mmCIF file of C-alpha atoms in Angstrom:
data_model
loop_
_atom_site.group_PDB
_atom_site.id
_atom_site.type_symbol
_atom_site.label_atom_id
_atom_site.label_comp_id
_atom_site.label_asym_id
_atom_site.label_seq_id
_atom_site.Cartn_x
_atom_site.Cartn_y
_atom_site.Cartn_z
ATOM 1 C CA MET A 1059 0.080 0.095 0.071
ATOM 2 C CA ARG A 1060 3.007 2.495 0.862
ATOM 3 C CA ARG A 1061 4.585 1.784 -2.584
ATOM 4 C CA ALA A 1062 1.221 2.665 -4.321
ATOM 5 C CA LEU A 1063 0.861 5.603 -2.256
ATOM 6 C CA THR A 1064 4.259 6.788 -3.114
ATOM 7 C CA LEU A 1065 3.770 6.207 -6.682
ATOM 8 C CA ALA A 1066 0.490 8.170 -6.904
ATOM 9 C CA ALA A 1067 2.336 11.048 -4.935
ATOM 10 C CA LEU A 1068 5.299 10.847 -7.367
ATOM 11 C CA GLY A 1069 2.780 11.005 -10.463
ATOM 12 C CA LEU A 1070 0.759 13.846 -8.978
ATOM 13 C CA CYS A 1071 3.957 15.851 -8.345
ATOM 14 C CA ALA A 1072 5.123 15.294 -12.003
ATOM 15 C CA LEU A 1073 2.303 17.690 -13.033
ATOM 16 C CA ALA A 1074 2.127 20.029 -10.010
ATOM 17 C CA GLY A 1075 5.991 20.813 -10.076
ATOM 18 C CA CYS A 1076 6.763 19.725 -6.421
ATOM 19 C CA SER A 1077 10.026 20.685 -5.465
ATOM 20 C CA SER A 1078 10.830 16.952 -4.203
ATOM 21 C CA THR A 1079 9.201 13.622 -4.018
ATOM 22 C CA THR A 1080 9.078 11.031 -1.515
ATOM 23 C CA THR A 1081 11.490 8.792 -3.796
ATOM 24 C CA GLY A 1082 13.864 11.732 -4.310
ATOM 25 C CA ARG A 1083 13.196 11.925 -8.105
ATOM 26 C CA ALA A 1084 12.697 15.226 -9.721
ATOM 27 C CA SER A 1085 9.302 15.638 -11.407
ATOM 28 C CA PRO A 1086 8.978 15.952 -15.211
ATOM 29 C CA SER A 1087 7.690 19.456 -14.921
ATOM 30 C CA GLU A 1088 10.552 20.495 -12.469
ATOM 31 C CA GLN A 1089 13.184 18.814 -14.903
ATOM 32 C CA ALA A 1090 11.664 20.527 -17.901
ATOM 33 C CA GLY A 1091 11.857 23.735 -16.044
ATOM 34 C CA ARG A 1092 15.473 23.577 -14.798
ATOM 35 C CA PRO A 1093 17.180 24.682 -17.921
ATOM 36 C CA ALA A 1094 15.395 28.020 -17.619
ATOM 37 C CA SER A 1095 17.487 28.940 -14.541
ATOM 38 C CA SER A 1096 20.422 29.048 -16.653
ATOM 39 C CA ALA A 1097 19.038 30.340 -19.580
ATOM 40 C CA PRO A 1098 19.597 33.979 -20.844
ATOM 41 C CA ASN A 1099 17.241 36.655 -19.641
ATOM 42 C CA SER A 1100 15.596 37.007 -23.445
ATOM 43 C CA PRO A 1101 15.521 33.502 -24.947
ATOM 44 C CA ALA A 1102 13.005 34.859 -27.435
ATOM 45 C CA ALA A 1103 16.155 36.738 -28.986
ATOM 46 C CA GLU A 1104 18.157 33.598 -29.301
ATOM 47 C CA GLU A 1105 18.697 31.592 -32.414
ATOM 48 C CA VAL A 1106 17.315 28.227 -32.132
ATOM 49 C CA PRO A 1107 18.067 25.334 -32.576
ATOM 50 C CA GLY A 1108 21.211 25.701 -30.753
ATOM 51 C CA PRO A 1109 24.529 23.836 -31.737
ATOM 52 C CA GLY A 1110 24.028 19.924 -32.090
ATOM 53 C CA VAL A 1111 20.171 20.390 -31.683
ATOM 54 C CA PRO A 1112 18.268 18.734 -34.369
ATOM 55 C CA LYS A 1113 15.680 21.209 -36.321
ATOM 56 C CA VAL A 1114 12.028 20.504 -36.349
ATOM 57 C CA PRO A 1115 11.176 19.942 -39.983
ATOM 58 C CA SER A 1116 7.442 20.743 -39.893
ATOM 59 C CA PRO A 1117 6.209 22.585 -36.708
ATOM 60 C CA LEU A 1118 2.905 21.523 -34.901
ATOM 61 C CA ASP A 1119 0.187 23.887 -33.425
ATOM 62 C CA ALA A 1120 -0.173 22.877 -29.777
ATOM 63 C CA THR A 1121 -2.720 25.647 -28.906
ATOM 64 C CA ARG A 1122 -5.704 23.278 -28.646
ATOM 65 C CA LEU A 1123 -3.870 20.576 -26.331
ATOM 66 C CA LYS A 1124 -2.251 23.278 -24.247
ATOM 67 C CA GLN A 1125 -5.735 24.521 -23.308
ATOM 68 C CA ASN A 1126 -7.158 21.038 -22.792
ATOM 69 C CA PRO A 1127 -4.135 18.860 -21.948
ATOM 70 C CA CYS A 1128 -6.231 15.982 -20.789
ATOM 71 C CA GLU A 1129 -7.393 15.740 -24.573
ATOM 72 C CA SER A 1130 -3.588 14.911 -25.534
ATOM 73 C CA LEU A 1131 -4.803 11.263 -25.815
ATOM 74 C CA THR A 1132 -8.081 9.913 -26.115
ATOM 75 C CA SER A 1133 -10.162 7.972 -23.932
ATOM 76 C CA ALA A 1134 -9.592 4.846 -26.078
ATOM 77 C CA GLN A 1135 -5.935 5.235 -26.152
ATOM 78 C CA ILE A 1136 -5.885 5.719 -22.348
ATOM 79 C CA THR A 1137 -7.828 2.385 -21.934
ATOM 80 C CA ASP A 1138 -5.402 0.812 -24.248
ATOM 81 C CA LEU A 1139 -2.342 1.974 -22.396
ATOM 82 C CA LEU A 1140 -3.726 1.911 -18.724
ATOM 83 C CA GLY A 1141 -6.987 -0.182 -18.762
ATOM 84 C CA ASP A 1142 -10.561 0.893 -17.588
ATOM 85 C CA ASN A 1143 -11.132 4.034 -15.331
ATOM 86 C CA PRO A 1144 -7.385 5.240 -14.316
ATOM 87 C CA ARG A 1145 -7.304 8.311 -12.227
ATOM 88 C CA VAL A 1146 -7.072 11.514 -14.189
ATOM 89 C CA LYS A 1147 -5.281 14.543 -12.769
ATOM 90 C CA PRO A 1148 -5.562 17.633 -14.979
ATOM 91 C CA GLU A 1149 -3.000 20.433 -14.600
ATOM 92 C CA PRO A 1150 -3.822 23.184 -17.019
ATOM 93 C CA HIS A 1151 -1.722 25.568 -14.955
ATOM 94 C CA GLY A 1152 1.036 23.191 -13.888
ATOM 95 C CA ALA A 1153 4.214 24.627 -12.681
ATOM 96 C CA GLY A 1154 6.184 23.558 -15.721
ATOM 97 C CA GLY A 1155 3.139 24.116 -18.171
ATOM 98 C CA PRO A 1156 -0.018 22.735 -18.852
ATOM 99 C CA GLY A 1157 -0.474 18.851 -18.629
ATOM 100 C CA CYS A 1158 -2.422 15.892 -17.649
ATOM 101 C CA GLY A 1159 -1.692 12.540 -15.693
ATOM 102 C CA TRP A 1160 -3.266 9.339 -15.724
ATOM 103 C CA PHE A 1161 -2.650 6.795 -13.058
ATOM 104 C CA ALA A 1162 -3.113 3.117 -12.560
ATOM 105 C CA GLN A 1163 -0.797 0.428 -11.956
ATOM 106 C CA ALA A 1164 1.152 2.300 -14.569
ATOM 107 C CA GLN A 1165 1.304 5.906 -15.023
ATOM 108 C CA VAL A 1166 1.461 8.247 -17.898
ATOM 109 C CA ALA A 1167 1.956 12.109 -17.997
ATOM 110 C CA VAL A 1168 1.938 14.673 -20.961
ATOM 111 C CA VAL A 1169 3.073 18.107 -20.279
ATOM 112 C CA PHE A 1170 3.803 21.306 -22.726
ATOM 113 C CA PRO A 1171 6.642 23.076 -21.041
ATOM 114 C CA ASP A 1172 6.181 26.858 -20.959
ATOM 115 C CA ILE A 1173 9.267 27.731 -18.924
ATOM 116 C CA ASN A 1174 11.088 29.409 -21.957
ATOM 117 C CA ASN A 1175 10.814 29.073 -25.902
ATOM 118 C CA LEU A 1176 13.974 27.284 -26.466
ATOM 119 C CA GLY A 1177 12.552 24.129 -27.217
ATOM 120 C CA LEU A 1178 14.846 20.991 -27.423
ATOM 121 C CA THR A 1179 17.697 23.473 -26.932
ATOM 122 C CA SER A 1180 17.061 23.888 -23.346
ATOM 123 C CA PHE A 1181 17.170 20.018 -22.847
ATOM 124 C CA TYR A 1182 20.601 19.655 -24.753
ATOM 125 C CA ARG A 1183 22.087 22.591 -22.976
ATOM 126 C CA ALA A 1184 21.318 20.759 -19.529
ATOM 127 C CA LYS A 1185 22.924 17.377 -20.786
ATOM 128 C CA ASP A 1186 25.557 16.231 -18.055
ATOM 129 C CA ARG A 1187 25.359 19.345 -16.182
ATOM 130 C CA ILE A 1188 21.816 18.646 -14.806
ATOM 131 C CA TYR A 1189 20.769 15.415 -16.703
ATOM 132 C CA ARG A 1190 23.192 12.745 -16.025
ATOM 133 C CA PHE A 1191 21.057 10.525 -18.225
ATOM 134 C CA PHE A 1192 20.668 11.963 -21.609
ATOM 135 C CA LEU A 1193 19.860 9.887 -24.799
ATOM 136 C CA ALA A 1194 18.943 11.048 -28.266
ATOM 137 C CA LEU A 1195 16.164 8.875 -29.572
ATOM 138 C CA ALA A 1196 15.319 7.970 -33.104
ATOM 139 C CA PRO A 1197 12.758 10.802 -34.347
ATOM 140 C CA VAL A 1198 8.922 9.966 -33.414
ATOM 141 C CA ASP A 1199 7.205 10.287 -36.553
ATOM 142 C CA GLY A 1200 9.913 12.613 -37.917
ATOM 143 C CA TYR A 1201 10.095 14.897 -34.660
ATOM 144 C CA PRO A 1202 13.380 14.904 -32.699
ATOM 145 C CA ALA A 1203 13.303 13.254 -29.402
ATOM 146 C CA VAL A 1204 15.473 12.731 -26.331
ATOM 147 C CA ALA A 1205 15.383 11.028 -23.186
ATOM 148 C CA TYR A 1206 16.400 12.610 -20.070
ATOM 149 C CA GLY A 1207 16.581 12.718 -16.274
ATOM 150 C CA GLU A 1208 19.167 12.886 -13.293
ATOM 151 C CA ASP A 1209 19.511 9.439 -13.380
ATOM 152 C CA ASP A 1210 18.540 6.450 -15.430
ATOM 153 C CA ASN A 1211 15.667 4.922 -14.020
ATOM 154 C CA ARG A 1212 14.731 2.530 -16.929
ATOM 155 C CA ALA A 1213 15.941 -0.680 -15.307
ATOM 156 C CA SER A 1214 15.317 0.186 -11.636
ATOM 157 C CA ARG A 1215 11.978 1.805 -11.595
ATOM 158 C CA GLY A 1216 10.537 1.341 -15.241
ATOM 159 C CA GLU A 1217 10.543 5.039 -15.718
ATOM 160 C CA CYS A 1218 11.458 7.213 -18.638
ATOM 161 C CA ASP A 1219 10.868 11.060 -19.292
ATOM 162 C CA ILE A 1220 11.135 11.984 -23.065
ATOM 163 C CA ALA A 1221 10.946 15.416 -24.776
ATOM 164 C CA VAL A 1222 9.876 15.740 -28.511
ATOM 165 C CA GLY A 1223 10.322 18.964 -30.358
ATOM 166 C CA ILE A 1224 7.170 19.987 -32.183
ATOM 167 C CA SER A 1225 8.900 23.149 -33.080
ATOM 168 C CA ASP A 1226 12.175 24.818 -32.720
ATOM 169 C CA ARG A 1227 10.811 26.761 -29.545
ATOM 170 C CA GLU A 1228 8.253 24.196 -28.204
ATOM 171 C CA THR A 1229 8.467 20.588 -26.944
ATOM 172 C CA VAL A 1230 5.969 18.042 -25.278
ATOM 173 C CA VAL A 1231 7.069 15.980 -22.533
ATOM 174 C CA VAL A 1232 5.891 12.457 -22.043
ATOM 175 C CA SER A 1233 6.723 10.855 -18.659
ATOM 176 C CA ILE A 1234 5.746 6.958 -18.150
ATOM 177 C CA ARG A 1235 6.115 4.560 -15.349
ATOM 178 C CA GLN A 1236 5.470 1.085 -16.012
ATOM 179 C CA SER A 1237 3.448 -1.239 -13.899
ATOM 180 C CA PRO A 1238 5.489 -3.309 -11.522
ATOM 181 C CA ALA A 1239 4.271 -6.603 -13.314
ATOM 182 C CA HIS A 1240 5.547 -5.239 -16.663
ATOM 183 C CA GLN A 1241 8.805 -3.844 -15.735
ATOM 184 C CA GLY A 1242 11.530 -5.322 -17.801
ATOM 185 C CA GLU A 1243 9.438 -6.634 -20.704
ATOM 186 C CA LYS A 1244 10.041 -3.320 -22.868
ATOM 187 C CA ASP A 1245 12.410 -0.377 -22.496
ATOM 188 C CA PRO A 1246 10.471 2.343 -20.774
ATOM 189 C CA CYS A 1247 11.736 4.921 -23.313
ATOM 190 C CA ASP A 1248 10.086 2.872 -26.037
ATOM 191 C CA SER A 1249 6.989 2.886 -24.328
ATOM 192 C CA ALA A 1250 7.213 6.708 -23.909
ATOM 193 C CA ARG A 1251 7.970 7.050 -27.510
ATOM 194 C CA ASP A 1252 4.835 4.881 -28.386
ATOM 195 C CA VAL A 1253 2.887 7.388 -26.203
ATOM 196 C CA ALA A 1254 4.503 10.344 -27.716
ATOM 197 C CA GLN A 1255 3.417 8.936 -31.206
ATOM 198 C CA LYS A 1256 -0.225 8.907 -30.079
ATOM 199 C CA VAL A 1257 -0.032 12.434 -28.776
ATOM 200 C CA LEU A 1258 1.640 13.698 -32.120
ATOM 201 C CA GLY A 1259 -1.183 11.996 -34.105
ATOM 202 C CA ASN A 1260 -3.844 13.733 -31.977
ATOM 203 C CA LEU A 1261 -1.961 17.084 -32.601
ATOM 204 C CA ARG A 1262 -1.874 16.651 -36.295
ATOM 205 C CA GLY A 1263 -5.499 15.526 -36.790
ATOM 206 C CA GLY A 1264 -7.472 16.075 -33.907
ATOM 207 C CA HIS A 1265 -9.600 13.337 -32.551
#
């Protein structure tokens, strides 16, 4: 029971921007925001993408889903991912940006970071300095993506946070935690990519 409560608290903090969690793991919203603390005062004036950061070929307009972040995934998609009746936690004014979390034995969160407008450049700048775990992933439907975190929690916790560039200045963050019964069956970052692919499809075509 305590473990389940800890996981639930972790998931809620992921969208609430908590400064810490009972597990000691920084939340996705907090992590997405950290590069901003070292960003220049006027990021809008900066050229993006920065050195070594892949360019987004076909920008997507995320306005609709930012206004209604729990529509990032359809009911059918959530049922397919988590089963029936997962707990839903909307955070339209989350500390790291508008987002939504869905919690069952496994957990999924989608956040649209609004800390700055440097897109994936913020995440690349935090590589090694803040994110000891940083892995460039194969593009998701043509959109550049990275997995990141203070630590690599894939094997130990079945967790992965990924950021996908939807324009040179915007990203969508997908965070997942696998259920204990299925940890080790699939790389959590592959699972996060699968979720991101669904979100991008919904961004492009609506529901």
